[in-house]
mmCIF file of C-alpha atoms in Angstrom:
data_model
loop_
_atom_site.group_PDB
_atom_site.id
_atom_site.type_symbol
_atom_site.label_atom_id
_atom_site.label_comp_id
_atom_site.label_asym_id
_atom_site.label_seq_id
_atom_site.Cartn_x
_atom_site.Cartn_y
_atom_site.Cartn_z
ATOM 1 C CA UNK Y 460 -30.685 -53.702 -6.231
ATOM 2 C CA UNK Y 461 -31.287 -49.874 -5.170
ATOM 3 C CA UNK Y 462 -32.090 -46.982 -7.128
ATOM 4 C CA UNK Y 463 -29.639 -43.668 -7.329
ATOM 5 C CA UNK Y 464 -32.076 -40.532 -7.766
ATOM 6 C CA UNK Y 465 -30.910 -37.091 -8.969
ATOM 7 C CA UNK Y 466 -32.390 -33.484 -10.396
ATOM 8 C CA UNK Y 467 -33.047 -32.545 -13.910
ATOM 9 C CA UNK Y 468 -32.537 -29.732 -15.500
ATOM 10 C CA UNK Y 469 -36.279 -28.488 -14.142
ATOM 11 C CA UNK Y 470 -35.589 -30.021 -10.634
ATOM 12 C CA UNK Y 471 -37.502 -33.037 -11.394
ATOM 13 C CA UNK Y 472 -36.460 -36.331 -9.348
ATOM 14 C CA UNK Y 473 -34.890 -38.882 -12.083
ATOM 15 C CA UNK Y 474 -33.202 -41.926 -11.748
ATOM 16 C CA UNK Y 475 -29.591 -41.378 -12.059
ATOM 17 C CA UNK Y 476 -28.134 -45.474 -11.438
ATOM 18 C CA UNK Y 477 -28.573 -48.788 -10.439
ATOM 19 C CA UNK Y 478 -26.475 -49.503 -7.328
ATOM 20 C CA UNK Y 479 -25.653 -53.124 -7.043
ATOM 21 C CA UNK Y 480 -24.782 -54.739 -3.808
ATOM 22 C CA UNK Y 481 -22.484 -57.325 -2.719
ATOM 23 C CA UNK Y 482 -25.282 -60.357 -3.048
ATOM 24 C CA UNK Y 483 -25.534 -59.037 -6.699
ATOM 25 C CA UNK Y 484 -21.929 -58.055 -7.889
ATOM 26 C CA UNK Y 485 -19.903 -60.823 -6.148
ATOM 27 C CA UNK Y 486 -16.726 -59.365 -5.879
ATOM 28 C CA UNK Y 487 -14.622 -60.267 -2.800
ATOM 29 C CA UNK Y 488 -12.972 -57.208 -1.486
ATOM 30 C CA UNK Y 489 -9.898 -60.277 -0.841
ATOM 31 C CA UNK Y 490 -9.008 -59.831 -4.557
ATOM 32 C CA UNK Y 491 -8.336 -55.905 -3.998
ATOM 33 C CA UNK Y 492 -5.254 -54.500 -3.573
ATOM 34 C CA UNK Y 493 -4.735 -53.606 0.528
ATOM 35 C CA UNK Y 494 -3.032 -50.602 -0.760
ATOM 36 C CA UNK Y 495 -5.995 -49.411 -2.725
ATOM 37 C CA UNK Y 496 -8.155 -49.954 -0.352
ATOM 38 C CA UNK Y 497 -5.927 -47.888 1.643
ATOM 39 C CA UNK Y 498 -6.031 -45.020 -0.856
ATOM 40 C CA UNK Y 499 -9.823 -45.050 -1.050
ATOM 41 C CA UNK Y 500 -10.194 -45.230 3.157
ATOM 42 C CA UNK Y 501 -7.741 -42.503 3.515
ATOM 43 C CA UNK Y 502 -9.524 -40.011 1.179
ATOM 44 C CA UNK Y 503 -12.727 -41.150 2.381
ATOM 45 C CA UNK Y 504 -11.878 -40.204 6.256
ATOM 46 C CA UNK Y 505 -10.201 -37.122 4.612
ATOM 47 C CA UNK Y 506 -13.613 -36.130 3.669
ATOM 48 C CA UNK Y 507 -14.049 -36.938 -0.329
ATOM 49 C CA UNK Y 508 -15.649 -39.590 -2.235
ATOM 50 C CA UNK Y 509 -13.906 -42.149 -3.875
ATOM 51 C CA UNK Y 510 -14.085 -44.648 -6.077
ATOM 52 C CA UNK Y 511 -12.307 -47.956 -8.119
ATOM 53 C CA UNK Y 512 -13.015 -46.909 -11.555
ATOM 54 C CA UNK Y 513 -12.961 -48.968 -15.032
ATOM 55 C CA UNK Y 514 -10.778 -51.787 -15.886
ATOM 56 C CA UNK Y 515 -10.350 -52.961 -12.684
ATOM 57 C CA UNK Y 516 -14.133 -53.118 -11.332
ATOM 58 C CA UNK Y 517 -15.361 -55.217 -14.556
ATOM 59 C CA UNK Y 518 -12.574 -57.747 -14.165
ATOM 60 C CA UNK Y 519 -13.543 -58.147 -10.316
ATOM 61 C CA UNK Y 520 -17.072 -58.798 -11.873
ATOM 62 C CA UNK Y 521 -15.893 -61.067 -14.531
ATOM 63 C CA UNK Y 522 -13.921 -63.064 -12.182
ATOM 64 C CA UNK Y 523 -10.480 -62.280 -13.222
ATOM 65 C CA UNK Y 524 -7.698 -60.686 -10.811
ATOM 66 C CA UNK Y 525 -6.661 -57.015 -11.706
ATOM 67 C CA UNK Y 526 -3.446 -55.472 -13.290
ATOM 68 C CA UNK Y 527 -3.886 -52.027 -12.215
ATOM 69 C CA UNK Y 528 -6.034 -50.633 -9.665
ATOM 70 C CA UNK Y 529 -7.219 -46.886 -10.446
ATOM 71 C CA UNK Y 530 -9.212 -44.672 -8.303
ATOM 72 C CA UNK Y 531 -11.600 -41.513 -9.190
ATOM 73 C CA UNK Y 532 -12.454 -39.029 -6.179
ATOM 74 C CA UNK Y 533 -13.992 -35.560 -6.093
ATOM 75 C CA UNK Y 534 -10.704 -34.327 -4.719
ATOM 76 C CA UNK Y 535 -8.467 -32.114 -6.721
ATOM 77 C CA UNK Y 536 -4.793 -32.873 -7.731
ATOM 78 C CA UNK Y 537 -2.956 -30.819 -4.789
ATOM 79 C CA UNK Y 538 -5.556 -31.761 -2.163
ATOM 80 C CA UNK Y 539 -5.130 -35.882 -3.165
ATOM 81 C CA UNK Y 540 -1.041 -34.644 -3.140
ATOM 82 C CA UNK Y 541 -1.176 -33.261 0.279
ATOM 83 C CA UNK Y 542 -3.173 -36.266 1.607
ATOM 84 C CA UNK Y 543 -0.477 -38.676 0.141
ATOM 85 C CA UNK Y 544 3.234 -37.393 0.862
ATOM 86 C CA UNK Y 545 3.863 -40.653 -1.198
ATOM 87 C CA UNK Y 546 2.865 -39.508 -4.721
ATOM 88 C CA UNK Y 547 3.264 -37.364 -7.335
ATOM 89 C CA UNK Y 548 1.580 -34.955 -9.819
ATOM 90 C CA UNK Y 549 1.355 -36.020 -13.382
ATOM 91 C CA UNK Y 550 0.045 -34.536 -16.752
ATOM 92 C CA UNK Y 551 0.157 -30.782 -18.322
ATOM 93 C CA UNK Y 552 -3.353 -30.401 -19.315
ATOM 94 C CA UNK Y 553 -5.227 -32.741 -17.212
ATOM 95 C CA UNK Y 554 -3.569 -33.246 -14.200
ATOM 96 C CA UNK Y 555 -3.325 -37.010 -12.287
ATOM 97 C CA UNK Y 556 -2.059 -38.374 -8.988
ATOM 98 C CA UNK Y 557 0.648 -40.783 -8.722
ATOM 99 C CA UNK Y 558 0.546 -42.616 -5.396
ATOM 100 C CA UNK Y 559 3.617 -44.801 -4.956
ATOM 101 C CA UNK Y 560 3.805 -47.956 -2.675
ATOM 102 C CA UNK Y 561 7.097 -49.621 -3.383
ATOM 103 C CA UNK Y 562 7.122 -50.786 -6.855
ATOM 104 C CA UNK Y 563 3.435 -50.519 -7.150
ATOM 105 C CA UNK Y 564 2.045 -46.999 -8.545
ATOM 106 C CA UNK Y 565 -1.675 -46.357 -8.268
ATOM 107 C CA UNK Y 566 -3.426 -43.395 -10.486
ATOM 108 C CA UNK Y 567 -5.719 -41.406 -8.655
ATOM 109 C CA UNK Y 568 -7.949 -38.912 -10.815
ATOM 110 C CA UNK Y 569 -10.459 -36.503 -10.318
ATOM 111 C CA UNK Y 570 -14.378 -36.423 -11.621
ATOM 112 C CA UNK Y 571 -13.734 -34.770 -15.282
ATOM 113 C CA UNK Y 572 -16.368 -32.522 -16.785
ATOM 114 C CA UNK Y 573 -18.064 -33.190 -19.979
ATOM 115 C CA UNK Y 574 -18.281 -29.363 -21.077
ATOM 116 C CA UNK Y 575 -15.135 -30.112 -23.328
ATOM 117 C CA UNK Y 576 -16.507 -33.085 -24.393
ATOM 118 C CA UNK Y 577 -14.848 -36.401 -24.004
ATOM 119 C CA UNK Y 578 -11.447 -35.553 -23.893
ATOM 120 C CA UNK Y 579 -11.525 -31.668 -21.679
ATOM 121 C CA UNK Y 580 -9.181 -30.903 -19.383
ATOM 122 C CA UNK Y 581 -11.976 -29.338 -16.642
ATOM 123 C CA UNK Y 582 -13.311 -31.093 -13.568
ATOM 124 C CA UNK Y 583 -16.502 -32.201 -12.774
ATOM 125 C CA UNK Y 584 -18.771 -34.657 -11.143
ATOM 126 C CA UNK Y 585 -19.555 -38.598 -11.107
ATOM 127 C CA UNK Y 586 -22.344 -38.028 -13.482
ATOM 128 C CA UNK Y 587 -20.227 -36.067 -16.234
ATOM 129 C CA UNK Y 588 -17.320 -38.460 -15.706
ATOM 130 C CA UNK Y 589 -19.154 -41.529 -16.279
ATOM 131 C CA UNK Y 590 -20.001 -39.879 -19.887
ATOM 132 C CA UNK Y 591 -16.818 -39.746 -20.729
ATOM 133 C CA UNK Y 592 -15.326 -43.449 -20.087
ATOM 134 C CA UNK Y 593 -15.526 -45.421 -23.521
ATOM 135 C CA UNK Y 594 -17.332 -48.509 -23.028
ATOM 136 C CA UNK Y 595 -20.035 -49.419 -20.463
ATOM 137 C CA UNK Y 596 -17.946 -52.190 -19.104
ATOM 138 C CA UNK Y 597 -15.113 -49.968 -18.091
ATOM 139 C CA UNK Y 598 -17.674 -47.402 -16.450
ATOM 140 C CA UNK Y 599 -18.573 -49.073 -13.437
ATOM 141 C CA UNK Y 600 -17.377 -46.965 -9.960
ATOM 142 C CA UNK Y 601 -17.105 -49.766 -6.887
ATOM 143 C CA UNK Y 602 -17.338 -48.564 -3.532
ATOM 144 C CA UNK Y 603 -15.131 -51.006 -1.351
ATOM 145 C CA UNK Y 604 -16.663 -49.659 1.951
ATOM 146 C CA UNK Y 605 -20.397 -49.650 1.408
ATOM 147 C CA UNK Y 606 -19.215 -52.573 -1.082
ATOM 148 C CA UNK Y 607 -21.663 -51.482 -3.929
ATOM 149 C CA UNK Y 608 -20.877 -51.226 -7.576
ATOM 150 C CA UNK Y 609 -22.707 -47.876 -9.202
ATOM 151 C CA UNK Y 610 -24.073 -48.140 -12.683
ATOM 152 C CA UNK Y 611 -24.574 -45.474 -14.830
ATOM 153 C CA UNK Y 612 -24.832 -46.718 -18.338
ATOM 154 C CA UNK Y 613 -26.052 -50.677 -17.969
ATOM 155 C CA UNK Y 614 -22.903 -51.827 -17.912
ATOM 156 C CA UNK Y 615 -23.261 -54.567 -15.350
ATOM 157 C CA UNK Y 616 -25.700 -56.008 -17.652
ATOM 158 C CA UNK Y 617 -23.722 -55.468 -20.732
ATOM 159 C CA UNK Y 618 -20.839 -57.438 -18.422
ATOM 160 C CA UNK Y 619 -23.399 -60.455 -18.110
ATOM 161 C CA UNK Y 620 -24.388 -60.423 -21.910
ATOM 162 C CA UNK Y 621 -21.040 -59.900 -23.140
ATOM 163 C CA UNK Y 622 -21.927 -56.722 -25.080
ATOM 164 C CA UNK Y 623 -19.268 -54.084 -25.877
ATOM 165 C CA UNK Y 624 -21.225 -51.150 -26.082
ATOM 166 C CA UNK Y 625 -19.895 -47.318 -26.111
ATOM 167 C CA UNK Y 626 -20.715 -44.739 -23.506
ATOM 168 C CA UNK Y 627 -19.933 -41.641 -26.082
ATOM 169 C CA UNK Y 628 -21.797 -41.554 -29.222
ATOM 170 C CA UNK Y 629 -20.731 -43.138 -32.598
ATOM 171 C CA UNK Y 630 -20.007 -39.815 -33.943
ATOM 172 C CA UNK Y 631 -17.446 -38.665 -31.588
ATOM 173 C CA UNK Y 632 -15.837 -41.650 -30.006
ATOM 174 C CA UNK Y 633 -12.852 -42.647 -32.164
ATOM 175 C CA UNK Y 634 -12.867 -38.456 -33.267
ATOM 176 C CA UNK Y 635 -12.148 -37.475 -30.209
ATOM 177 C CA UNK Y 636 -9.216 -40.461 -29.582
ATOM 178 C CA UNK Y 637 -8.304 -42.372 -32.510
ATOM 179 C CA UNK Y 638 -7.047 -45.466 -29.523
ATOM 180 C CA UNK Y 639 -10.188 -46.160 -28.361
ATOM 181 C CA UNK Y 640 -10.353 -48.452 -31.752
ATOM 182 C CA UNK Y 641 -7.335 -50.867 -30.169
ATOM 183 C CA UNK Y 642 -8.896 -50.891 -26.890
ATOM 184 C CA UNK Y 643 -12.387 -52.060 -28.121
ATOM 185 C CA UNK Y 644 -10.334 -54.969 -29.900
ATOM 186 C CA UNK Y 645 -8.602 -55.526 -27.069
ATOM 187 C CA UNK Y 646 -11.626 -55.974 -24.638
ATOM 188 C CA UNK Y 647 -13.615 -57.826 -27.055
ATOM 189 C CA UNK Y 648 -10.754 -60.156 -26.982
ATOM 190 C CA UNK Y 649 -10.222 -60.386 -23.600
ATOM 191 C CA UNK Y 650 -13.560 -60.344 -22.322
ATOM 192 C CA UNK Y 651 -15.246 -61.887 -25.167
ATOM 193 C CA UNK Y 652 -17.323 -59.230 -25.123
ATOM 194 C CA UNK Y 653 -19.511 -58.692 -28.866
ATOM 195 C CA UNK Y 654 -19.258 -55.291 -31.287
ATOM 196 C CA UNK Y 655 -22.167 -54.782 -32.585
ATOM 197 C CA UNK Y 656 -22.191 -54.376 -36.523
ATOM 198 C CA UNK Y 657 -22.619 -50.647 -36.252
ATOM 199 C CA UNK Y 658 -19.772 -50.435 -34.158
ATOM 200 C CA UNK Y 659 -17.334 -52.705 -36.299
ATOM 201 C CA UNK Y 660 -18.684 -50.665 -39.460
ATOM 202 C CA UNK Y 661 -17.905 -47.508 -37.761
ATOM 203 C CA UNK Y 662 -14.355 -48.927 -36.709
ATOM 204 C CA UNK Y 663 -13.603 -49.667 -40.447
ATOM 205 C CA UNK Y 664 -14.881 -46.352 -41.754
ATOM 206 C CA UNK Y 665 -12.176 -44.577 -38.808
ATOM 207 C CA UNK Y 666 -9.100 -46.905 -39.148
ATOM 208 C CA UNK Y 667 -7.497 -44.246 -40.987
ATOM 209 C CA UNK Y 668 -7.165 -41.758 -37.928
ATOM 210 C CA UNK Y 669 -4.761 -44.114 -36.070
ATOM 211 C CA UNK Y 670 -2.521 -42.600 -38.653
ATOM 212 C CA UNK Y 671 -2.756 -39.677 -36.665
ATOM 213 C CA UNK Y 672 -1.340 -41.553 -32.998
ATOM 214 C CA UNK Y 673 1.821 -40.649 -31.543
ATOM 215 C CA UNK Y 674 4.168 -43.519 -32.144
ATOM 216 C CA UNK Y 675 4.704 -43.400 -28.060
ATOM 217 C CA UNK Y 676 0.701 -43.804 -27.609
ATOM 218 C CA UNK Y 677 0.893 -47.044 -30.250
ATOM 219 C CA UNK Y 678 3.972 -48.004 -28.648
ATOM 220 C CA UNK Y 679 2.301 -48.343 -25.515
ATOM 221 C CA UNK Y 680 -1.027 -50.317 -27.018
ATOM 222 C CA UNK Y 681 1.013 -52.512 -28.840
ATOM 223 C CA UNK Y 682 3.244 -53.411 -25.468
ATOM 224 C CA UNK Y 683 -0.096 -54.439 -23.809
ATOM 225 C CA UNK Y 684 -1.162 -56.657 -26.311
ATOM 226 C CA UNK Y 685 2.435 -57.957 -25.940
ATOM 227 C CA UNK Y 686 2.064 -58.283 -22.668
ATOM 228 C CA UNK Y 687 -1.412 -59.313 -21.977
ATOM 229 C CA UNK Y 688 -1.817 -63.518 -23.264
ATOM 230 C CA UNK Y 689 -4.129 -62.428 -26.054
ATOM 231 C CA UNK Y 690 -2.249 -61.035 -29.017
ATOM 232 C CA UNK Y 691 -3.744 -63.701 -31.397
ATOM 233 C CA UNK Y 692 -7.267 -62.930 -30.486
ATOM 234 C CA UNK Y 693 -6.363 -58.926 -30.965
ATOM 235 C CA UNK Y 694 -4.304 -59.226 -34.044
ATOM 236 C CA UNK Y 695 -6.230 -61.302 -35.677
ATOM 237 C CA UNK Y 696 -9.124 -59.163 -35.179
ATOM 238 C CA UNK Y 697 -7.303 -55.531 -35.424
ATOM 239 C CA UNK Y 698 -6.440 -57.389 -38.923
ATOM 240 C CA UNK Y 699 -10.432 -57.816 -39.689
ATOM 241 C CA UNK Y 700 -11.068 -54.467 -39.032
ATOM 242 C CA UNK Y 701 -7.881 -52.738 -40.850
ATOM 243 C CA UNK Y 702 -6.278 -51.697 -37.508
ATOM 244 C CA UNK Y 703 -3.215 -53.405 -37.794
ATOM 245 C CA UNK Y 704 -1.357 -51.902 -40.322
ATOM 246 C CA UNK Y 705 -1.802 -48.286 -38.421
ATOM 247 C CA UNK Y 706 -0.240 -50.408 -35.566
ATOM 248 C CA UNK Y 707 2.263 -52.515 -37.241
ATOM 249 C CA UNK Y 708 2.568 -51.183 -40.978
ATOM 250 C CA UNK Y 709 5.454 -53.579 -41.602
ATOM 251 C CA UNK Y 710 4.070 -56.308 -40.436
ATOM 252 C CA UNK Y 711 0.768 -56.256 -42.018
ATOM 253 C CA UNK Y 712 2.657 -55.364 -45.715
ATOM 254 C CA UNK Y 713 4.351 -58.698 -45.298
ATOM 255 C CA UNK Y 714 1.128 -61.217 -44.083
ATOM 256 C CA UNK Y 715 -1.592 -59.278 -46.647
ATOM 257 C CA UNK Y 716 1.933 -60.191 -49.172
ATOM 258 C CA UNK Y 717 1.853 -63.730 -48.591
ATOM 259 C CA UNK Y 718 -0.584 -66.419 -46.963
ATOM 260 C CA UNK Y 719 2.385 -68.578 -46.367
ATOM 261 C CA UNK Y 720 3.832 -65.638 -43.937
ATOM 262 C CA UNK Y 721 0.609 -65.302 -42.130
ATOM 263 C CA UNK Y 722 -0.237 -68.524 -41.247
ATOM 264 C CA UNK Y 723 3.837 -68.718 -39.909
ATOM 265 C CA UNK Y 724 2.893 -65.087 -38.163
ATOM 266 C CA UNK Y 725 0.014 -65.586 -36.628
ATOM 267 C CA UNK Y 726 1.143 -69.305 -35.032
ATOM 268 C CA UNK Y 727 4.239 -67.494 -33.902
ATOM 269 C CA UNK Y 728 1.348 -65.219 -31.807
ATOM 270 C CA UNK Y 729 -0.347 -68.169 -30.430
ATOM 271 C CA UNK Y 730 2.960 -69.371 -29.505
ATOM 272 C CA UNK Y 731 3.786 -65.593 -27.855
ATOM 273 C CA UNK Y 732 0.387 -66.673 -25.758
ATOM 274 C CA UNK Y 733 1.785 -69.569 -24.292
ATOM 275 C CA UNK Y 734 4.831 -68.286 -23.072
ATOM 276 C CA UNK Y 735 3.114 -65.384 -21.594
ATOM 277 C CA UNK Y 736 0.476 -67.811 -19.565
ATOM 278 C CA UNK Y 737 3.440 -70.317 -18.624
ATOM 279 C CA UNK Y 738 5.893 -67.345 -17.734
ATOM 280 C CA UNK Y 739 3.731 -63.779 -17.400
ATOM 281 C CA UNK Y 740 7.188 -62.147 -16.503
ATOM 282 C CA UNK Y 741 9.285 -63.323 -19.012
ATOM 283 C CA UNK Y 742 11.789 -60.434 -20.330
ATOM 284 C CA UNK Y 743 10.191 -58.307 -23.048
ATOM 285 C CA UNK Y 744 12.497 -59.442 -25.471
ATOM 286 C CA UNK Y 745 11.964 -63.857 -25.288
ATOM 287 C CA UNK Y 746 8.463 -62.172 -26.393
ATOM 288 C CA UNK Y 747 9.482 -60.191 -29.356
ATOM 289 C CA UNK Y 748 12.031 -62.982 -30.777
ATOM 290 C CA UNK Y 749 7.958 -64.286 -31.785
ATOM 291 C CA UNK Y 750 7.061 -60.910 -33.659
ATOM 292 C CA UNK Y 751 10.345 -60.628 -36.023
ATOM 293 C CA UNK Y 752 11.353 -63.917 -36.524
ATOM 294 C CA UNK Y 753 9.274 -64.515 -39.805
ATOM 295 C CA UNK Y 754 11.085 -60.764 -40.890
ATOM 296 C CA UNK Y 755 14.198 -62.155 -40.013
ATOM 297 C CA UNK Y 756 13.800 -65.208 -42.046
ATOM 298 C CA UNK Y 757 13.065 -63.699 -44.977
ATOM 299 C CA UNK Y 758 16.354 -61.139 -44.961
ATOM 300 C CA UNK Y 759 18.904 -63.758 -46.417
ATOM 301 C CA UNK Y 760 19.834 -67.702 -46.742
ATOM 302 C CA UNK Y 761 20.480 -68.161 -42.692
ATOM 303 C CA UNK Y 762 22.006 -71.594 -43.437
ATOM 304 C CA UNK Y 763 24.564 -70.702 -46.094
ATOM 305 C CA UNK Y 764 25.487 -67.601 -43.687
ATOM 306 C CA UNK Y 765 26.194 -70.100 -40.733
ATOM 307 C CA UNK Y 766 28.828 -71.713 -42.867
ATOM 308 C CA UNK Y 767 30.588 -68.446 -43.611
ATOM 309 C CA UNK Y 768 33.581 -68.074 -41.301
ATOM 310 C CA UNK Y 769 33.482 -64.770 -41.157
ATOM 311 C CA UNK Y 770 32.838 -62.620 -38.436
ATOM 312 C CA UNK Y 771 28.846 -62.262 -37.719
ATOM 313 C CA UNK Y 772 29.025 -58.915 -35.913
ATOM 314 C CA UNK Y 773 28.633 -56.992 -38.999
ATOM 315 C CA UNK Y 774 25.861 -59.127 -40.207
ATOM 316 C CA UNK Y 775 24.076 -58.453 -36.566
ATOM 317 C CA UNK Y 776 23.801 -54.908 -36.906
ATOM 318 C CA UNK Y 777 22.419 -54.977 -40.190
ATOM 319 C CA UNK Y 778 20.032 -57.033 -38.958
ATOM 320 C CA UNK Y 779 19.388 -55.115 -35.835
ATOM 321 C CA UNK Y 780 18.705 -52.062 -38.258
ATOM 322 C CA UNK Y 781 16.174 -53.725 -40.309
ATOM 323 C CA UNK Y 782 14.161 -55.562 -37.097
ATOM 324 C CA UNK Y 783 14.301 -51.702 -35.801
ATOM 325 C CA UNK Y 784 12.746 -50.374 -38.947
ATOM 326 C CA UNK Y 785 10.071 -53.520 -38.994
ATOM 327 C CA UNK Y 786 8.465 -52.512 -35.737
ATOM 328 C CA UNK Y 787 8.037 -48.902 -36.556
ATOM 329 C CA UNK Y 788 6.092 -47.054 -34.812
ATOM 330 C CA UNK Y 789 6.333 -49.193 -31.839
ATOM 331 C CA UNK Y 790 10.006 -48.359 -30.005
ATOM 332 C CA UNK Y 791 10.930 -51.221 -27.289
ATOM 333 C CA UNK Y 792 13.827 -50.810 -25.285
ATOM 334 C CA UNK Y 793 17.238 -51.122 -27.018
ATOM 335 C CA UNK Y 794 18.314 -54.265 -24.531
ATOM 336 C CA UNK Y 795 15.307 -55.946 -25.734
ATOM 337 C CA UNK Y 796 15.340 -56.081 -29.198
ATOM 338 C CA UNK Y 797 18.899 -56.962 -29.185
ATOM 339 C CA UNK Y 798 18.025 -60.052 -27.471
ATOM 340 C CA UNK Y 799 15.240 -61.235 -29.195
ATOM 341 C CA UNK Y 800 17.377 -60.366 -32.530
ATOM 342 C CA UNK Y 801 20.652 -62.576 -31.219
ATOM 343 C CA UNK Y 802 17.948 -64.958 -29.787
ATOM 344 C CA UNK Y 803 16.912 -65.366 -33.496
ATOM 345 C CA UNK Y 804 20.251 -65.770 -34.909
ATOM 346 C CA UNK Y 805 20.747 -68.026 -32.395
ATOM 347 C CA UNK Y 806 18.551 -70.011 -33.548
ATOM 348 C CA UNK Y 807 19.764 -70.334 -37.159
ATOM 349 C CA UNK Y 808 23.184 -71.437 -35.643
ATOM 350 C CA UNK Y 809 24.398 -67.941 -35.343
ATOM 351 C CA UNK Y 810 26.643 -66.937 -32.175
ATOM 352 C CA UNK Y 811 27.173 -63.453 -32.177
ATOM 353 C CA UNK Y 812 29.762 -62.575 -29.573
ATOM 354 C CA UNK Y 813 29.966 -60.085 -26.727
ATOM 355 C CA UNK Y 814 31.697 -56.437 -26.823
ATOM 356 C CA UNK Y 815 34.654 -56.927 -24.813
ATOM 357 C CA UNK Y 816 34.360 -54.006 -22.145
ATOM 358 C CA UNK Y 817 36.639 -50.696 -22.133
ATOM 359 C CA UNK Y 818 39.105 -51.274 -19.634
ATOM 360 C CA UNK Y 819 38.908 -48.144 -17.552
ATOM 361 C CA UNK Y 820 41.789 -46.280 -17.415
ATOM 362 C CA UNK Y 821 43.593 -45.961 -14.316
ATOM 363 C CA UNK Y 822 44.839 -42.661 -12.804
ATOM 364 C CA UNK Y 823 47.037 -42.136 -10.078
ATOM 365 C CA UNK Y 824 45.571 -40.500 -7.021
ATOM 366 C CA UNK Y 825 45.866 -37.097 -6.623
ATOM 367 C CA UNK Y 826 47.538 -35.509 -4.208
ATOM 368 C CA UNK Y 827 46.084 -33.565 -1.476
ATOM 369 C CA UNK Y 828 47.567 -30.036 -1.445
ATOM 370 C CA UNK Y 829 47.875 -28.453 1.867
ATOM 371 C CA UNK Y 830 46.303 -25.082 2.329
ATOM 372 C CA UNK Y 831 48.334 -22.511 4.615
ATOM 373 C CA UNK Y 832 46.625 -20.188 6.824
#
């Protein structure tokens, strides 16, 4: 273990962070992307520092194998763009690097400055950024070269005690971005990390600001809990702590309504689980047919409609509509609720039939008209 020194304000010598190295951290530089690496080698010989940031560094430590890969560096936007001729410039107010490799994209950010608080727009240095991540478990910075992992805020130790323990105060966290209440759900979940009481009481007391979310920003929080093998763990808990019906309103009306739905809803999650552990690409929509198919059940008498020999397109669309209104906020792609909506029908023995497609209309060629000179 070695000691990071800085200056105080008075240009005393303080100790800034614990620097763990490879003996101590573990984490096989095997399980990193080659293209990260890449990234951080290529800015590094460019002449800047840079880091893997957050997400990715504690689930190297924890033993897991990362979704995303993101990188933090001291270089601006256009000097990280001019480096990479294979990225991209992202964000109005605070500005990120998109650097492409195939169908991999990898988000490359600069230090941010605390002057604004947690959520500025102005750039800054390692030890203002670190103040500004959300949870000491996320705020690690790993240096794949020197292959050290730098510790700001204890959250290597947090890691190993499976504490989930915020970097900004209390008072400000969930102020300054209502989301950070989902996330610490989600990690507690997923890394069975603990809340502290004070931090569940505090997450109770601001439930009511997720009212204040942009349906795209819940869309997106719901779609990883979707999408990440542990959306009974972080429903049942965003349910605890009166998240849920900021993130599924519908939903949550019809559980709190009846016991008999939420026992049905919440095995339908465990069963959303498995198929995302047997099949973690499975089409969005075989994994939504397991969020409306309690709503569905409840719309009419299913069986006594599969003996009607009328046609079921009608009947579809109506139930398309309500399934659209049930998810509210979230907003999946069109394709994909359609199929887990026929997929349900389906199920209660009812075929709904294809759209024939419009024959295109056929033209004759034109003819060419000969210009004179």
């Amino acid at each position: 273990m070695l000691i990071r020194y800085g200056t105080d304000k008075n240009g005393d010598f303080i100790k800034k962070a614990v620097i763990y190295t490879q003996e101590e951290h573990l984490i096989p530089n095997n399980k990193i992307d080659p293209d990260a690496l890449q990234i951080v080698n290529r800015l590094r010989d460019s002449g800047f520092t840079a880091y893997i940031v957050g997400g990715a560094v504690r689930d190297l430590i924890i033993g897991n194998t990362p979704k995303d890969f993101d990188i933090v560096t001291d270089a601006t936007p256009s000097k990280i763009k001019k480096i990479f001729r294979n990225s991209r410039i992202i964000g109005r107010r605070f500005r990120l690097v998109h650097v492409v490799f195939g169908t991999k994209i990898f988000e490359v950010s600069t230090f941010r400055s605390i002057c604004e608080g947690s959520v500025g727009n102005s750039f800054g240095t390692i030890d203002e950024d670190v103040q500004r991540r959300d949870f000491t478990i996320n705020a690690l910075y790993y240096d794949p070269i020197q292959k050290q992992v730098i510790d700001y805020v204890g959250g290597m130790r947090d890691i190993k005690k499976h504490i989930l323990r915020p970097v900004i105060p209390l008072d400000h966290i969930f102020i300054e971005d209502p989301v950070r209440m989902l996330r610490a759900v989600k990690y507690s979940a997923t890394t069975h990390a603990q809340m502290s009481f004070l931090l569940r009481r505090k997450i109770r007391q601001s439930a009511n600001l997720l009212s204040q979310v942009s349906p795209s920003r819940l869309t997106e929080e719901m779609m990883k809990i979707i999408n990440g093998g542990h959306s009974f763990d972080i429903i049942k808990e965003a349910i605890d702590l009166d998240l849920f019906m900021y993130l599924q309103p519908a939903a949550a009306s019809m559980i709190f309504d009846n016991k008999k739905i939420e026992k049905q809803y919440m095995e339908n999650l465990k069963k959303l689980d498995e198929l995302h552990k047997s099949d973690p690409s499975v089409r969005l929509g075989k994994k939504l047919y397991y969020l409306i198919y309690d709503f569905v059940c409840t719309l009419t008498d299913w069986k006594k409609e599969a003996q009607t020999k009328s046609s079921f397109s009608e009947l579809y669309a109506k139930t398309w509509t309500e399934c659209r209104n049930f998810v509210l906020p979230m907003n999946p792609q069109r394709k994909e609720l359609e199929f887990a909506v026929k997929s349900v029908l389906s199920s209660f023995g009812i075929q709904v039939k294809k759209k024939p497609e419009k024959s295109k209309k056929k033209y004759p060629a034109a003819k060419k008209i000969s210009s004179s000179g």
